[in-house]
Tab-separated table of C-alpha atoms in Angstrom:
chain	number	residue	atom	x	y	z
A	1	MET	CA	74.992	-44.582	-24.376
A	2	GLY	CA	72.550	-45.171	-27.253
A	3	ILE	CA	71.633	-42.521	-29.802
A	4	SER	CA	68.109	-42.126	-28.404
A	5	ALA	CA	69.453	-41.599	-24.889
A	6	ILE	CA	71.903	-38.987	-26.163
A	7	LYS	CA	69.041	-37.136	-27.843
A	8	VAL	CA	67.054	-37.107	-24.624
A	9	VAL	CA	70.049	-35.825	-22.646
A	10	LEU	CA	70.728	-33.052	-25.161
A	11	LEU	CA	67.100	-31.982	-25.178
A	12	SER	CA	67.021	-31.990	-21.379
A	13	ILE	CA	70.148	-29.830	-21.179
A	14	PHE	CA	68.724	-27.456	-23.744
A	15	LEU	CA	65.450	-27.173	-21.838
A	16	PHE	CA	67.288	-26.506	-18.579
A	17	LEU	CA	69.348	-23.740	-20.177
A	18	GLY	CA	66.247	-22.240	-21.702
A	19	MET	CA	64.508	-22.137	-18.323
A	20	ALA	CA	67.557	-20.804	-16.514
A	21	LEU	CA	68.583	-18.279	-19.148
A	22	PRO	CA	65.415	-17.524	-21.099
A	23	GLY	CA	66.780	-14.340	-22.596
A	24	ILE	CA	69.298	-16.125	-24.776
A	25	PHE	CA	66.571	-17.833	-26.770
A	26	MET	CA	63.966	-15.104	-26.965
A	27	GLN	CA	62.932	-13.614	-30.305
A	28	PRO	CA	61.692	-10.009	-30.404
A	29	GLU	CA	57.987	-9.660	-29.687
A	30	SER	CA	57.607	-6.610	-31.934
A	31	SER	CA	56.722	-8.827	-34.889
A	32	LEU	CA	53.213	-9.276	-33.487
A	33	GLU	CA	52.623	-5.543	-33.251
A	34	VAL	CA	52.175	-5.239	-37.019
A	35	TRP	CA	48.683	-6.706	-36.661
A	36	ASN	CA	47.528	-3.706	-34.625
A	37	LEU	CA	46.531	-1.610	-37.620
A	38	ASN	CA	44.179	1.344	-37.503
A	39	GLU	CA	42.638	2.443	-40.780
A	40	SER	CA	42.363	6.001	-39.478
A	41	ASP	CA	46.176	6.211	-39.303
A	42	PHE	CA	46.402	6.447	-43.092
A	43	PRO	CA	48.265	9.732	-43.780
A	44	ALA	CA	45.596	11.113	-46.114
A	45	ASP	CA	46.767	14.721	-45.669
A	46	SER	CA	50.436	13.976	-46.211
A	47	SER	CA	52.171	15.753	-49.081
A	48	GLN	CA	54.586	12.817	-49.367
A	49	PRO	CA	53.277	10.078	-51.706
A	50	HIS	CA	56.007	7.756	-50.409
A	51	GLU	CA	54.521	7.956	-46.911
A	52	LYS	CA	51.070	6.982	-48.165
A	53	MET	CA	52.369	4.080	-50.216
A	54	ALA	CA	54.499	2.777	-47.378
A	55	PHE	CA	51.389	2.715	-45.200
A	56	LEU	CA	49.686	0.404	-47.709
A	57	LEU	CA	52.506	-2.087	-47.261
A	58	ASN	CA	51.482	-2.587	-43.641
A	59	TYR	CA	48.602	-4.626	-45.058
A	60	ALA	CA	50.668	-6.432	-47.686
A	61	ILE	CA	53.008	-7.945	-45.081
A	62	LEU	CA	50.068	-9.553	-43.258
A	63	ALA	CA	49.679	-12.058	-46.102
A	64	PRO	CA	50.108	-15.773	-45.348
A	65	SER	CA	53.190	-17.692	-46.456
A	66	SER	CA	54.435	-21.256	-46.225
A	67	HIS	CA	56.377	-21.797	-42.958
A	68	ASN	CA	55.596	-18.080	-42.380
A	69	SER	CA	58.728	-17.506	-44.468
A	70	GLN	CA	57.517	-14.097	-45.735
A	71	PRO	CA	59.534	-14.298	-48.983
A	72	TRP	CA	58.946	-10.712	-50.070
A	73	LYS	CA	60.573	-7.334	-50.343
A	74	PHE	CA	59.043	-4.064	-51.480
A	75	ALA	CA	60.267	-0.809	-52.950
A	76	VAL	CA	58.469	2.481	-53.559
A	77	SER	CA	59.446	4.324	-56.731
A	78	GLY	CA	57.445	7.403	-57.688
A	79	ASP	CA	53.828	6.331	-58.085
A	80	LYS	CA	54.753	2.648	-58.167
A	81	ILE	CA	55.197	-0.102	-55.598
A	82	LEU	CA	57.509	-2.927	-56.597
A	83	LEU	CA	57.155	-6.448	-55.202
A	84	PHE	CA	60.279	-8.622	-55.189
A	85	ALA	CA	60.880	-12.254	-54.319
A	86	ASP	CA	63.315	-12.644	-51.427
A	87	ARG	CA	65.191	-15.771	-52.474
A	88	SER	CA	66.985	-15.948	-49.140
A	89	ARG	CA	63.652	-17.076	-47.669
A	90	TRP	CA	62.862	-19.692	-50.306
A	91	LEU	CA	62.100	-23.162	-48.896
A	92	SER	CA	64.373	-25.049	-51.260
A	93	VAL	CA	63.492	-28.504	-49.880
A	94	ALA	CA	59.738	-28.300	-49.280
A	95	ASP	CA	59.181	-25.979	-52.233
A	96	GLY	CA	61.696	-27.007	-54.861
A	97	ASP	CA	59.699	-25.518	-57.752
A	98	LYS	CA	58.999	-22.232	-55.898
A	99	ARG	CA	55.256	-22.827	-56.184
A	100	GLU	CA	54.590	-21.959	-52.546
A	101	MET	CA	56.887	-18.944	-52.712
A	102	HIS	CA	54.921	-17.473	-55.619
A	103	ILE	CA	51.598	-18.292	-53.951
A	104	SER	CA	52.804	-16.333	-50.910
A	105	LEU	CA	53.852	-13.430	-53.129
A	106	GLY	CA	50.463	-13.504	-54.838
A	107	ALA	CA	48.730	-13.250	-51.467
A	108	ALA	CA	50.880	-10.247	-50.520
A	109	LEU	CA	50.093	-8.629	-53.872
A	110	GLU	CA	46.371	-9.127	-53.341
A	111	ASN	CA	46.516	-7.526	-49.891
A	112	LEU	CA	48.397	-4.572	-51.358
A	113	ILE	CA	45.807	-4.072	-54.098
A	114	LEU	CA	42.893	-4.345	-51.669
A	115	ALA	CA	44.506	-1.788	-49.357
A	116	ALA	CA	45.302	0.601	-52.198
A	117	GLU	CA	41.744	0.453	-53.523
A	118	ASN	CA	40.339	0.956	-50.038
A	119	PHE	CA	42.326	4.162	-49.612
A	120	GLY	CA	41.253	5.590	-52.952
A	121	TYR	CA	43.729	4.362	-55.566
A	122	ASN	CA	43.269	2.759	-58.947
A	123	CYS	CA	45.835	0.002	-59.505
A	124	THR	CA	47.518	-1.025	-62.736
A	125	VAL	CA	49.416	-4.266	-62.206
A	126	SER	CA	52.275	-5.573	-64.326
A	127	LEU	CA	53.331	-9.144	-63.511
A	128	PHE	CA	56.898	-10.378	-64.003
A	129	PRO	CA	57.981	-7.249	-65.911
A	130	GLY	CA	61.432	-8.664	-66.608
A	131	GLN	CA	63.812	-7.516	-63.871
A	132	GLU	CA	65.379	-10.312	-61.820
A	133	ASP	CA	63.286	-11.224	-58.757
A	134	LEU	CA	60.765	-8.485	-59.619
A	135	VAL	CA	57.396	-10.207	-59.379
A	136	ALA	CA	55.002	-7.297	-59.838
A	137	THR	CA	54.845	-3.564	-60.362
A	138	VAL	CA	51.738	-1.813	-59.052
A	139	SER	CA	51.129	1.668	-60.462
A	140	LEU	CA	48.830	3.772	-58.289
A	141	GLN	CA	46.592	6.629	-59.330
A	142	GLU	CA	44.294	8.483	-56.964
A	143	ALA	CA	40.634	7.847	-57.781
A	144	ALA	CA	37.294	9.238	-56.688
A	145	LEU	CA	35.454	5.920	-56.582
A	146	SER	CA	35.293	3.881	-53.394
A	147	ALA	CA	36.631	0.339	-53.184
A	148	ALA	CA	34.425	-2.543	-54.307
A	149	ASN	CA	35.858	-5.128	-51.901
A	150	THR	CA	35.628	-3.339	-48.565
A	151	SER	CA	34.706	-6.523	-46.704
A	152	LEU	CA	37.848	-8.266	-47.954
A	153	PHE	CA	40.019	-5.343	-46.913
A	154	GLN	CA	38.438	-5.217	-43.461
A	155	ALA	CA	39.215	-8.920	-43.026
A	156	ILE	CA	42.977	-8.553	-43.610
A	157	PRO	CA	43.826	-8.026	-39.898
A	158	LEU	CA	41.314	-10.739	-38.923
A	159	ARG	CA	42.704	-13.503	-41.142
A	160	ARG	CA	44.882	-16.154	-39.529
A	161	THR	CA	45.799	-19.795	-40.008
A	162	ASN	CA	43.648	-21.932	-37.741
A	163	ARG	CA	45.335	-25.262	-36.985
A	164	ASN	CA	42.734	-26.270	-34.392
A	165	PRO	CA	40.039	-28.906	-34.946
A	166	TYR	CA	36.988	-27.638	-36.816
A	167	GLU	CA	33.334	-28.269	-36.125
A	168	THR	CA	31.640	-30.806	-38.386
A	169	GLN	CA	28.909	-28.301	-39.267
A	170	ALA	CA	28.516	-28.166	-43.039
A	171	LEU	CA	28.906	-24.914	-44.926
A	172	SER	CA	25.754	-23.571	-46.531
A	173	GLN	CA	25.512	-23.548	-50.312
A	174	ALA	CA	25.167	-19.770	-50.143
A	175	ASP	CA	28.502	-19.479	-48.334
A	176	LEU	CA	30.175	-21.872	-50.771
A	177	ASN	CA	28.881	-19.871	-53.727
A	178	SER	CA	30.047	-16.636	-52.135
A	179	LEU	CA	33.564	-17.976	-51.560
A	180	LEU	CA	33.743	-19.245	-55.132
A	181	GLY	CA	32.527	-15.901	-56.417
A	182	TYR	CA	35.368	-14.072	-54.703
A	183	SER	CA	38.120	-16.491	-55.713
A	184	SER	CA	37.343	-18.117	-59.065
A	185	GLY	CA	38.238	-16.387	-62.323
A	186	PRO	CA	39.389	-16.902	-65.904
A	187	ASP	CA	42.867	-18.001	-64.795
A	188	VAL	CA	41.974	-19.865	-61.595
A	189	ALA	CA	39.416	-22.532	-60.709
A	190	VAL	CA	38.446	-23.338	-57.115
A	191	PHE	CA	36.892	-26.641	-56.080
A	192	LEU	CA	35.260	-26.904	-52.647
A	193	SER	CA	34.105	-30.356	-51.587
A	194	GLN	CA	32.044	-31.517	-48.629
A	195	ASP	CA	31.810	-35.050	-49.993
A	196	PRO	CA	32.920	-37.515	-47.263
A	197	ASP	CA	34.598	-39.839	-49.771
A	198	THR	CA	36.635	-37.008	-51.270
A	199	ILE	CA	37.663	-35.785	-47.824
A	200	GLU	CA	38.690	-39.303	-46.815
A	201	ALA	CA	40.726	-39.754	-50.004
A	202	PHE	CA	42.437	-36.435	-49.321
A	203	ARG	CA	43.161	-37.487	-45.731
A	204	LYS	CA	44.916	-40.600	-46.976
A	205	LEU	CA	47.085	-38.528	-49.324
A	206	VAL	CA	48.061	-36.171	-46.488
A	207	VAL	CA	48.977	-39.137	-44.283
A	208	GLN	CA	51.027	-40.673	-47.095
A	209	ALA	CA	52.838	-37.393	-47.750
A	210	ASP	CA	53.507	-36.828	-44.034
A	211	GLY	CA	55.121	-40.246	-43.787
A	212	ILE	CA	57.490	-39.448	-46.643
A	213	LEU	CA	58.294	-35.889	-45.583
A	214	TYR	CA	59.023	-36.714	-41.943
A	215	SER	CA	61.385	-39.471	-43.048
A	216	ASP	CA	63.468	-36.923	-44.981
A	217	ILE	CA	66.197	-35.350	-42.836
A	218	ASP	CA	66.588	-32.440	-45.258
A	219	TYR	CA	62.898	-31.607	-44.970
A	220	LYS	CA	63.015	-31.915	-41.190
A	221	SER	CA	66.114	-29.726	-40.971
A	222	GLU	CA	64.509	-26.999	-43.074
A	223	LEU	CA	61.294	-27.136	-41.068
A	224	GLY	CA	63.305	-27.120	-37.848
A	225	ARG	CA	65.217	-24.035	-38.924
A	226	TRP	CA	62.018	-22.043	-39.408
A	227	LEU	CA	60.546	-23.346	-36.186
A	228	GLY	CA	63.694	-22.265	-34.373
A	229	LEU	CA	63.341	-18.732	-35.701
A	230	GLY	CA	60.104	-18.404	-33.759
A	231	VAL	CA	57.969	-17.480	-36.771
A	232	MET	CA	55.726	-20.577	-36.878
A	233	GLY	CA	53.907	-20.294	-33.558
A	234	PRO	CA	56.187	-21.279	-30.651
A	235	ARG	CA	58.509	-18.496	-29.550
A	236	GLY	CA	61.571	-18.206	-27.372
A	237	VAL	CA	62.793	-21.434	-25.802
A	238	ARG	CA	59.698	-23.272	-27.018
A	239	ALA	CA	60.701	-22.490	-30.590
A	240	LYS	CA	64.184	-23.924	-30.074
A	241	MET	CA	62.753	-26.993	-28.383
A	242	ALA	CA	60.402	-27.502	-31.322
A	243	GLN	CA	63.353	-27.218	-33.692
A	244	LEU	CA	65.359	-29.866	-31.845
A	245	ALA	CA	62.362	-32.167	-31.561
A	246	VAL	CA	61.617	-32.029	-35.293
A	247	VAL	CA	65.234	-32.550	-36.314
A	248	PHE	CA	66.349	-35.177	-33.793
A	249	LEU	CA	63.214	-37.050	-32.727
A	250	ASP	CA	60.812	-39.232	-34.695
A	251	VAL	CA	57.866	-36.834	-34.744
A	252	GLY	CA	56.386	-38.305	-37.923
A	253	PRO	CA	53.860	-40.667	-36.299
A	254	GLU	CA	52.508	-37.912	-34.047
A	255	GLN	CA	52.243	-35.469	-36.968
A	256	ILE	CA	50.435	-38.096	-39.034
A	257	ARG	CA	47.950	-38.715	-36.213
A	258	LYS	CA	47.408	-34.993	-35.705
A	259	ASP	CA	46.836	-34.199	-39.380
A	260	SER	CA	44.572	-37.215	-39.780
A	261	ASP	CA	42.435	-36.102	-36.833
A	262	LEU	CA	42.268	-32.537	-38.164
A	263	ILE	CA	40.968	-33.646	-41.536
A	264	ASN	CA	38.504	-36.025	-39.898
A	265	SER	CA	37.031	-32.996	-38.097
A	266	THR	CA	36.851	-30.937	-41.284
A	267	PRO	CA	33.560	-30.472	-43.173
A	268	CYS	CA	35.102	-29.017	-46.339
A	269	ILE	CA	38.344	-29.246	-48.300
A	270	GLY	CA	39.445	-27.010	-51.135
A	271	PHE	CA	41.630	-27.084	-54.222
A	272	ILE	CA	42.926	-24.070	-56.129
A	273	CYS	CA	43.830	-25.039	-59.682
A	274	THR	CA	45.194	-23.444	-62.841
A	275	ALA	CA	45.580	-24.537	-66.448
A	276	GLU	CA	49.349	-24.102	-66.433
A	277	ASN	CA	51.919	-24.998	-63.803
A	278	ASP	CA	54.290	-22.036	-63.902
A	279	SER	CA	55.267	-19.092	-61.710
A	280	LEU	CA	52.599	-16.803	-63.145
A	281	SER	CA	49.911	-19.397	-62.455
A	282	SER	CA	51.136	-19.850	-58.882
A	283	LEU	CA	51.075	-16.083	-58.369
A	284	GLN	CA	47.484	-15.888	-59.611
A	285	ALA	CA	46.575	-18.840	-57.399
A	286	GLY	CA	48.011	-16.971	-54.414
A	287	ARG	CA	45.824	-13.973	-55.151
A	288	ALA	CA	42.772	-16.227	-55.392
A	289	LEU	CA	43.696	-18.027	-52.169
A	290	GLU	CA	43.941	-14.753	-50.288
A	291	ARG	CA	40.599	-13.493	-51.607
A	292	LEU	CA	38.933	-16.751	-50.590
A	293	TRP	CA	40.642	-16.718	-47.189
A	294	LEU	CA	39.602	-13.133	-46.501
A	295	ALA	CA	36.037	-13.842	-47.590
A	296	ALA	CA	36.016	-16.865	-45.289
A	297	ALA	CA	37.357	-14.799	-42.382
A	298	SER	CA	34.648	-12.192	-42.923
A	299	LYS	CA	32.062	-14.985	-42.524
A	300	GLY	CA	33.626	-16.435	-39.381
A	301	LEU	CA	35.123	-19.402	-41.231
A	302	SER	CA	38.576	-20.816	-40.544
A	303	LEU	CA	41.108	-22.099	-43.069
A	304	GLN	CA	44.366	-24.028	-42.950
A	305	PRO	CA	46.534	-24.811	-45.976
A	306	MET	CA	47.389	-28.511	-46.195
A	307	SER	CA	50.231	-28.544	-48.710
A	308	GLN	CA	51.840	-31.881	-47.886
A	309	PRO	CA	50.483	-33.786	-50.924
A	310	LEU	CA	51.824	-31.030	-53.181
A	311	GLU	CA	55.316	-31.313	-51.695
A	312	VAL	CA	55.765	-34.993	-52.599
A	313	ARG	CA	55.891	-35.697	-56.323
A	314	GLN	CA	54.427	-39.208	-56.233
A	315	VAL	CA	51.556	-38.084	-54.002
A	316	LYS	CA	50.823	-34.892	-55.936
A	317	ALA	CA	49.976	-36.908	-59.045
A	318	ASP	CA	47.157	-38.630	-57.156
A	319	LEU	CA	45.385	-35.337	-56.390
A	320	ASP	CA	44.086	-35.267	-59.948
A	321	SER	CA	41.674	-38.097	-59.176
A	322	LEU	CA	39.910	-35.893	-56.606
A	323	LEU	CA	39.064	-33.128	-59.097
A	324	PRO	CA	35.861	-32.956	-61.158
A	325	ALA	CA	36.360	-34.942	-64.366
A	326	VAL	CA	35.123	-32.096	-66.577
A	327	TRP	CA	37.679	-29.549	-65.379
A	328	ASP	CA	40.253	-28.223	-67.837
A	329	LYS	CA	42.326	-26.557	-65.094
A	330	ARG	CA	44.048	-29.527	-63.457
A	331	ALA	CA	47.324	-28.098	-62.134
A	332	VAL	CA	46.668	-28.114	-58.381
A	333	GLN	CA	48.365	-25.116	-56.790
A	334	GLN	CA	47.017	-25.217	-53.228
A	335	THR	CA	44.979	-27.548	-51.040
A	336	PHE	CA	43.348	-26.558	-47.757
A	337	ARG	CA	40.695	-27.396	-45.182
A	338	LEU	CA	37.838	-25.076	-44.322
A	339	GLY	CA	35.210	-24.893	-41.605
A	340	TYR	CA	33.912	-23.313	-38.425
A	341	ALA	CA	36.056	-23.514	-35.294
A	342	ALA	CA	35.361	-22.792	-31.636
A	343	SER	CA	38.929	-21.557	-31.136
A	344	GLN	CA	40.501	-19.157	-33.611
A	345	GLY	CA	44.129	-19.458	-32.543
A	346	GLU	CA	46.684	-16.661	-32.607
A	347	HIS	CA	48.298	-14.534	-35.271
A	348	SER	CA	51.759	-15.445	-36.498
A	349	GLY	CA	54.522	-12.893	-36.167
A	350	ARG	CA	55.709	-10.766	-39.059
A	351	ARG	CA	58.903	-9.020	-39.971
A	352	PRO	CA	58.441	-5.297	-39.342
A	353	LEU	CA	57.941	-3.158	-42.420
A	354	GLN	CA	61.392	-1.580	-42.230
A	355	ASP	CA	62.931	-5.027	-42.662
A	356	VAL	CA	61.221	-5.664	-45.998
A	357	LEU	CA	61.221	-2.151	-47.494
A	358	ILE	CA	64.260	-1.533	-49.682
A	359	ASN	CA	65.573	1.614	-51.339
A	360	ARG	CA	65.655	1.765	-55.123
C-alpha cells in the first residue's frame, strides 16, 4: 500500500472514531464564555483591590495572538498587575525570534490598560523591568477622570479575526486617518495602502512564503499541534482532523489558493513598523496593532493578520520594497489585511482567567 493510501486510511479511521466516540476528542466549550463580559459586573464596591484588578484581566485575555497561542500569564501584587511571557506557548518554529509572542503580549497589555482606564485607574507602565519573563508591570492608582479611549474599550469584546473574503469597497480617507491616529506614535509607524500594485506585490510575497512554510514539516507539525488543541477555530473531532490534514497531507496548494483569493478581495493592507527590531519594539507594535484593530472594529471594519512573509527570512527582506521610501522606521513587525466584510466570523476560544492567573 502506498504512503498516500495509508494516509487516507488513517484519516478515515480517525474520522470514524470521532463520529462514533465524539466525546474523546472534544475540548471544553467554556473557553468561549470569556467573551460574555458585562461592564456592570465590575466590583466597584468591593473592599478587595485584588478582586477589582482580577476583573480587569478578563479584558486582557481577549487580546489576539498568533495561532491563538495566548502566551501570557498575569499576577496581582498589591496595586500592581504583572504581565509575564509564558514560554511554554512560544511558537519556536514559526516565531523563532519571539516577535509574534511579544506582539501578542503587547496586545494583551493594551487591553489591560484600556480596561483599567475605563474603570477609573491611572496606569504607570514599566516595560521589561528585569525579572525573567516579566514583560511589564502596570501600577494602578484610582483616578477621578474618565477614560479617553472609551470607544476602544467598548470594542474589546467585539474584536475578532475575520478570515472571510472582504468587500472591495475602499476605505474612506477619514477612516484611514482615524486608524492611523489611534495607532501611530513616536515608536511605531503604520502604513495603510490601497494601491493595487502594492497589494499585488504583497499577495505574491504571501504566496511565496506559503509555499516555503507548507513544505516545512516542522512548521506543519507545530501548526497541526495548535489546530489539534481546538484553539484556532475547529473544535472537537474537526480540530483533530485539521491537525492530521495539515501534518500528513499536502495542504500547501490549497492554502496558497485561499490566501491569494483573500488578498485579491482585500481593499487595504497594512504594515506596522518600528525603528529597531527587538523585543521592546515588538511589544510596542503589539500595542499599536491592538489599538488599530479595536478602532477598526468600532467602525465595522474587519482585520486579519497575514504574517507569512515575516516568518520566512528570505521573503521578509522583500517587504522593505513595499514601504514608503522616506520612512526611517523600516523594521516590519506585523502585516495584515483590512476591509469591510459581509460575514464577521466567530470568536476564538480563550483559556479561562484562572488558568493564566498565578500567585506571587
